[in-house]
Short mmCIF file of C-alpha atoms in Angstrom, two decimals:
data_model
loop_
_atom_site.label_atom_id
_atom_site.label_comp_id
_atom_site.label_asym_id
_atom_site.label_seq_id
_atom_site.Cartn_x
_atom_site.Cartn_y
_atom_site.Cartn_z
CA UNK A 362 0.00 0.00 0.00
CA UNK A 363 1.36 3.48 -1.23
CA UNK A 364 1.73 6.03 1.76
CA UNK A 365 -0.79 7.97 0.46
CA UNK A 366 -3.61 5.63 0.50
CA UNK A 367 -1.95 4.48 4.41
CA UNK A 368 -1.97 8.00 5.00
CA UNK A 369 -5.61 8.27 3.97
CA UNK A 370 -7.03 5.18 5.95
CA UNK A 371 -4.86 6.76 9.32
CA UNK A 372 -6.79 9.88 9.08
CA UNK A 373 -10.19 7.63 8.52
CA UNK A 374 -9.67 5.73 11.71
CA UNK A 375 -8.44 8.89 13.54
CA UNK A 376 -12.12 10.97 12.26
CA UNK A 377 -13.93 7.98 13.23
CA UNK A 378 -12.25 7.07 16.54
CA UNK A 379 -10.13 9.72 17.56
CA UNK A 380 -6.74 7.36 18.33
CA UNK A 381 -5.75 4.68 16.97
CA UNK A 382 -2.83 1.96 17.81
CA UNK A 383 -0.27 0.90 16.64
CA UNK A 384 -0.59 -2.92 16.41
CA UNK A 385 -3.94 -2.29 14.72
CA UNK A 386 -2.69 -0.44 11.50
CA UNK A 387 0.27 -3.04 11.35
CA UNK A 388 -1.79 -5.75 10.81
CA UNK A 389 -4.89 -3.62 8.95
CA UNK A 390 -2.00 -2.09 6.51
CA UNK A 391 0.29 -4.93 6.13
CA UNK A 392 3.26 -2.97 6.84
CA UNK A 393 5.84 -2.67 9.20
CA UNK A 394 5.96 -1.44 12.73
CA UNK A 395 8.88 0.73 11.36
CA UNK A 396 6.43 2.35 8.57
CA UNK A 397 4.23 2.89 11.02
CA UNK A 398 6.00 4.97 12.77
CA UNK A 399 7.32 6.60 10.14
CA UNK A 400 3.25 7.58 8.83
CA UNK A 401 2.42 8.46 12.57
CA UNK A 402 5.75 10.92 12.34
CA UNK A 403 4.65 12.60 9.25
CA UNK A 404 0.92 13.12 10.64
CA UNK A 405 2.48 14.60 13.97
CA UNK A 406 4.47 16.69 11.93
CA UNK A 407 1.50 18.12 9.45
CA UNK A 408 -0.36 18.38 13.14
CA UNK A 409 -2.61 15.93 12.53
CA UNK A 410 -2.04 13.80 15.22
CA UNK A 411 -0.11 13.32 18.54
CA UNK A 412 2.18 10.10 18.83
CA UNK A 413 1.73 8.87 22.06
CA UNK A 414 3.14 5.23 23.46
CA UNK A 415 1.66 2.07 21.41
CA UNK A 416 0.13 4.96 18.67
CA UNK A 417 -1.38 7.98 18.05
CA UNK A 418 -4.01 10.24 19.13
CA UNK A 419 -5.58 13.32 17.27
CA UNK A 420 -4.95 16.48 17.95
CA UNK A 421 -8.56 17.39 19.21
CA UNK A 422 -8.94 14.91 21.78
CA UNK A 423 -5.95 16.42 23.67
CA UNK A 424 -6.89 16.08 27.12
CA UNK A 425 -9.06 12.52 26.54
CA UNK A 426 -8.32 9.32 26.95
CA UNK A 427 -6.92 6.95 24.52
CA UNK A 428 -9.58 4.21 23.52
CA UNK A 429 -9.30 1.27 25.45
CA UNK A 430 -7.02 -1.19 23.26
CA UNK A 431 -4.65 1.39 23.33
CA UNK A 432 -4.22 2.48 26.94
CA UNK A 433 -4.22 -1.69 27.72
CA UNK A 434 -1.38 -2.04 25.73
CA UNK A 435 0.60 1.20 27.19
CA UNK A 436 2.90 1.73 29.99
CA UNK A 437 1.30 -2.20 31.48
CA UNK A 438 4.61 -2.97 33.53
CA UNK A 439 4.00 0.42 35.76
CA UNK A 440 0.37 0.15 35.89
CA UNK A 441 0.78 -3.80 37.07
CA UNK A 442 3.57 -2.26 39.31
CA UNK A 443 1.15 0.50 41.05
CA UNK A 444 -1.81 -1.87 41.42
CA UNK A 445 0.37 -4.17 43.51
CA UNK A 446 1.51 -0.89 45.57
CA UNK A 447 -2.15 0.16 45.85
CA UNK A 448 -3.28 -3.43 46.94
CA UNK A 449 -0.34 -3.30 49.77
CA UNK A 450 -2.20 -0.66 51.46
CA UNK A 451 -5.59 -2.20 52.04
CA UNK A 452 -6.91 -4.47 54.48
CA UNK A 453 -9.27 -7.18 55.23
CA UNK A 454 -12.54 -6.03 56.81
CA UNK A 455 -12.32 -2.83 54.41
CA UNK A 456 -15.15 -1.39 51.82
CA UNK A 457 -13.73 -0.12 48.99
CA UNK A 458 -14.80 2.14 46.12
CA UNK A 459 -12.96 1.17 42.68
CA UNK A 460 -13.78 3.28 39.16
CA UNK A 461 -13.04 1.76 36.12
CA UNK A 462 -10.22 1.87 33.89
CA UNK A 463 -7.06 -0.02 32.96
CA UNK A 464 -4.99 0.44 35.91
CA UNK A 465 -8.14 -0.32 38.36
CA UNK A 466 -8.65 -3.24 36.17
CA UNK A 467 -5.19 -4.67 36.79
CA UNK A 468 -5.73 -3.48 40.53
CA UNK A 469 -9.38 -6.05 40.62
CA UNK A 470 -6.62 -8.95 39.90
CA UNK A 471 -4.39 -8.22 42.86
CA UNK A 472 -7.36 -7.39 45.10
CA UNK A 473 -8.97 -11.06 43.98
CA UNK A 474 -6.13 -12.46 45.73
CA UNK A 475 -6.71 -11.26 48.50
CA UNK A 476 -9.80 -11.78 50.99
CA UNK A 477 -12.52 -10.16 53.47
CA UNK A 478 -13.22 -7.03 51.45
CA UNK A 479 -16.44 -5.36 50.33
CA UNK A 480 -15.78 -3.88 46.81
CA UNK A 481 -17.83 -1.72 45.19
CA UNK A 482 -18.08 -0.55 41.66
CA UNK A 483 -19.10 0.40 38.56
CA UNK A 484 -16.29 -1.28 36.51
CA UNK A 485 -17.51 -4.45 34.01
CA UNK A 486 -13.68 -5.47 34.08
CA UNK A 487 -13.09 -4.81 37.47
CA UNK A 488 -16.35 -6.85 38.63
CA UNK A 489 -15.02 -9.95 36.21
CA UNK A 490 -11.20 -9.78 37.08
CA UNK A 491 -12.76 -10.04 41.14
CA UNK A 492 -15.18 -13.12 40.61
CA UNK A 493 -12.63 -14.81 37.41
CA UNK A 494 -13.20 -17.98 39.24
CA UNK A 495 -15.15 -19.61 42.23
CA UNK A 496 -12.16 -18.98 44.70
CA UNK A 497 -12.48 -15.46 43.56
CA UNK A 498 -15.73 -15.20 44.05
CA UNK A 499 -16.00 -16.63 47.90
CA UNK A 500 -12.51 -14.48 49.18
CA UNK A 501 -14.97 -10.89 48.90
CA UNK A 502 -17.78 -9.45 48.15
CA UNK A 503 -18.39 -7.79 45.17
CA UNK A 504 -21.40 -5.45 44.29
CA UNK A 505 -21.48 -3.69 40.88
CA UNK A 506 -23.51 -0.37 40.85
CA UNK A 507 -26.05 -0.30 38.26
CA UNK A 508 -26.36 2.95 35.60
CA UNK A 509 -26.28 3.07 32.39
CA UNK A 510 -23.49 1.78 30.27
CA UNK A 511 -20.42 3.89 28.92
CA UNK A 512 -20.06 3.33 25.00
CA UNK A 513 -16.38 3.62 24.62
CA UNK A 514 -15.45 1.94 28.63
CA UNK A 515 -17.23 -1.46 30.21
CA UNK A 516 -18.59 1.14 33.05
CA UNK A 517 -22.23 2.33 34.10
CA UNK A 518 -22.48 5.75 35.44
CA UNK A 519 -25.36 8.40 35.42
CA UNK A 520 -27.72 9.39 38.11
CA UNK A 521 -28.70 5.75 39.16
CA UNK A 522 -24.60 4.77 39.80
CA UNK A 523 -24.23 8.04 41.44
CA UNK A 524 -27.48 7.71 43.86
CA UNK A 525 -26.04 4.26 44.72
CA UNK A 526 -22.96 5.08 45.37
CA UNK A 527 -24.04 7.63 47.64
CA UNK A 528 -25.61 4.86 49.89
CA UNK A 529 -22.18 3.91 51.13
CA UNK A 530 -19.79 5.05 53.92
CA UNK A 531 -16.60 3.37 52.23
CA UNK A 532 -12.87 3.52 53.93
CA UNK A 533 -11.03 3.79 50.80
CA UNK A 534 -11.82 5.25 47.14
CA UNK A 535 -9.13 3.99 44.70
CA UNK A 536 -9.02 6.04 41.72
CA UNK A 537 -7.40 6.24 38.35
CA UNK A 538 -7.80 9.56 36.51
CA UNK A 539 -6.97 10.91 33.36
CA UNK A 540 -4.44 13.41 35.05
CA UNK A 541 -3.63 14.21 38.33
CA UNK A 542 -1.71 18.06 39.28
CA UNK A 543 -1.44 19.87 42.20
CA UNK A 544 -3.25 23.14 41.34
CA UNK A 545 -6.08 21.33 40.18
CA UNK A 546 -5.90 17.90 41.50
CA UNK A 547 -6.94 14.72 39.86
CA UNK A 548 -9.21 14.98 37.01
CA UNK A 549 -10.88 13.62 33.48
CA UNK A 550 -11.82 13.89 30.42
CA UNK A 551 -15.17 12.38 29.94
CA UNK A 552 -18.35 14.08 32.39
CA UNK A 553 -19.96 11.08 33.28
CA UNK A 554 -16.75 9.13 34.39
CA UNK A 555 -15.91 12.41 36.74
CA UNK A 556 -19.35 12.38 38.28
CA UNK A 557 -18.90 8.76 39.28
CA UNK A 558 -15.07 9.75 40.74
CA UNK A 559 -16.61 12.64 42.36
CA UNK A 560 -19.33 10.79 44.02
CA UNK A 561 -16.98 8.12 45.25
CA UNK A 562 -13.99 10.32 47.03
CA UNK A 563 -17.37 12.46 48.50
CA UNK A 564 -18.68 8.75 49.93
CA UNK A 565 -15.16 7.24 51.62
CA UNK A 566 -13.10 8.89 54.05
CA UNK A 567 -9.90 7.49 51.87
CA UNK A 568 -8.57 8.63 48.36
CA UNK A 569 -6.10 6.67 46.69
CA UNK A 570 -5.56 7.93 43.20
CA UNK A 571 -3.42 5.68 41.06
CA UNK A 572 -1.73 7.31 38.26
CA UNK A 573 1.19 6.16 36.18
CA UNK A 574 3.87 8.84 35.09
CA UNK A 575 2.32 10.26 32.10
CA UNK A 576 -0.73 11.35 34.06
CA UNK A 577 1.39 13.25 36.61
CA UNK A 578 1.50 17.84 36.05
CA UNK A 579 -1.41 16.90 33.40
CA UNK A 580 -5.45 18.53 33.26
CA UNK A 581 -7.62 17.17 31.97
CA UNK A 582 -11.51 18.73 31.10
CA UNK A 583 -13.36 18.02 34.53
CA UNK A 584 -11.52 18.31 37.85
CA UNK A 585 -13.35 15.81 40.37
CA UNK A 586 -10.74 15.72 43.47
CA UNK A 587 -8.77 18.67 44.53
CA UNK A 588 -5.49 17.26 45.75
CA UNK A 589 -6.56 18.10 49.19
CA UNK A 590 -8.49 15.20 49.03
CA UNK A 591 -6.44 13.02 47.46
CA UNK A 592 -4.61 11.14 50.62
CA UNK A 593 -2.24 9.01 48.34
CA UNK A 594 -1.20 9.11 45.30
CA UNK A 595 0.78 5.51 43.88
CA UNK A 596 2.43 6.23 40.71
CA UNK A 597 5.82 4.73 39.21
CA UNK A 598 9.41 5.50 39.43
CA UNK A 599 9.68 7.39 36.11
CA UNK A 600 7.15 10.00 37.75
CA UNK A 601 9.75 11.46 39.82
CA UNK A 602 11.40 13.15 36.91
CA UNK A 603 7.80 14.45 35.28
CA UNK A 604 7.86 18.57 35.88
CA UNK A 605 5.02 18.33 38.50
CA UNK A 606 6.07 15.75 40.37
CA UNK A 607 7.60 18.27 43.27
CA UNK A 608 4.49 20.27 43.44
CA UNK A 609 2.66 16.67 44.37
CA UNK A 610 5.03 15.70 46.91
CA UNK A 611 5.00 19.37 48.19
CA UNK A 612 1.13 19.02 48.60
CA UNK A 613 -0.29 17.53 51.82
CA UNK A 614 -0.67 14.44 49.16
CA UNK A 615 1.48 10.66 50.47
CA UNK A 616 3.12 9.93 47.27
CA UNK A 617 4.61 6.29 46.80
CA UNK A 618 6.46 4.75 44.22
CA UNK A 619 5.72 1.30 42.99
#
């Protein structure tokens, strides 16, 4: 295929779904990783795009969320690493409020492991990772809040999620945001995702936020928890050279590495 016509079908997918990945246009172009790269380069360079890790995503979705293939295949090792950290602080006996997204998704398989909690949410993947098998299933409980479901995420929100959530008194709200500074604390992209955050950190009297280095000195549309109450923040080790990294640990925000 000529890089015109690759061109062409790159700007298709990126009109149609705002990012795309990497691995999918090397197997829907039959070409190289390498070409890839070198198409993504000469959209980012017209301004057409933004290459981010395991793709690319356009220009006016700066601020949102890569679709979900893409941020499952990006920066995995540190998000494994900072659900283990986040799991390390929680104990048996414990209700916990989990959102949904990739990182909270990898947290759901340490927290299956482990036993005696009460976790709430309203993540589809977080709810299957918990109960994966009947062991699973028997070590806590697990209640999924009802809604209405998120087209682009496995999540419910709206007013029903929110209303339910607000029946509980949890101990800990663990969080993963689209970005996560100190003026303007931890924040997202999407409305209804930020209503559900918001409604959580108002409904435990613990917020972890778990954010890997990209997210850290980054806004995104809708602010949801000022960093006052954000109690810990678990990111990786490459987050202590991102630019607002000292402004977090300056904050009255626990910061640990995984």
């Amino acid at each position: 295929m000529l890089q015109q016509a690759r061109i062409h079908r790159i700007r298709s997918l990126l009109g149609t779904q705002g990012a795309v990945s990497t691995d999918r246009l090397v197997q829907e172009l039959g070409v190289s990783r390498e070409t890839v790269r070198r198409d993504l380069q000469a959209l980012e360079a017209e301004g057409a795009l933004r290459r981010v890790h395991g793709g690319g995503v356009g220009v006016e979705e700066a601020g949102r969320e890569a679709p979900l293939a893409v941020r499952q295949a990006t920066r995995a090792r540190e998000k494994k690493a900072i659900a283990r950290a986040a799991a390390r602080l929680l104990r048996p006996g414990q209700t916990l409020l989990v959102d949904a997204g990739t990182t909270t998704a990898l947290l759901a398989q340490e927290l299956a492991g482990l036993s005696g909690l009460t976790i709430v949410t309203n993540g589809l993947e977080v709810a299957r990772h918990l109960t994966r098998d009947e062991k699973s299933r028997r070590a806590n409980e697990v209640i999924l809040l009802g809604g209405q479901l998120l087209t682009e995420v496995p999540a419910t929100c709206g007013a029903q999620t929110v209303a339910e959530i607000q029946r509980y008194r949890a101990d800990v709200a663990l969080l993963s945001p689209v970005g996560i500074c100190a003026e303007h604390g931890a924040s997202s992209f999407e409305r209804p995702e930020a209503e559900v955050a918001r409604a959580m950190v108002a409904a435990a009297r613990r917020c972890i936020v778990l954010a890997d280095h990209s997210k850290i000195g980054q806004r995104s549309r809708i602010a949801y928890a000022p960093i006052g109450s954000v109690h810990t923040l678990v990111t990786d080790a490459r987050a202590r050279q991102r630019a607002g990294m000292a402004a977090l640990m300056a904050s009255s925000c626990e910061v640990v590495f995984a």
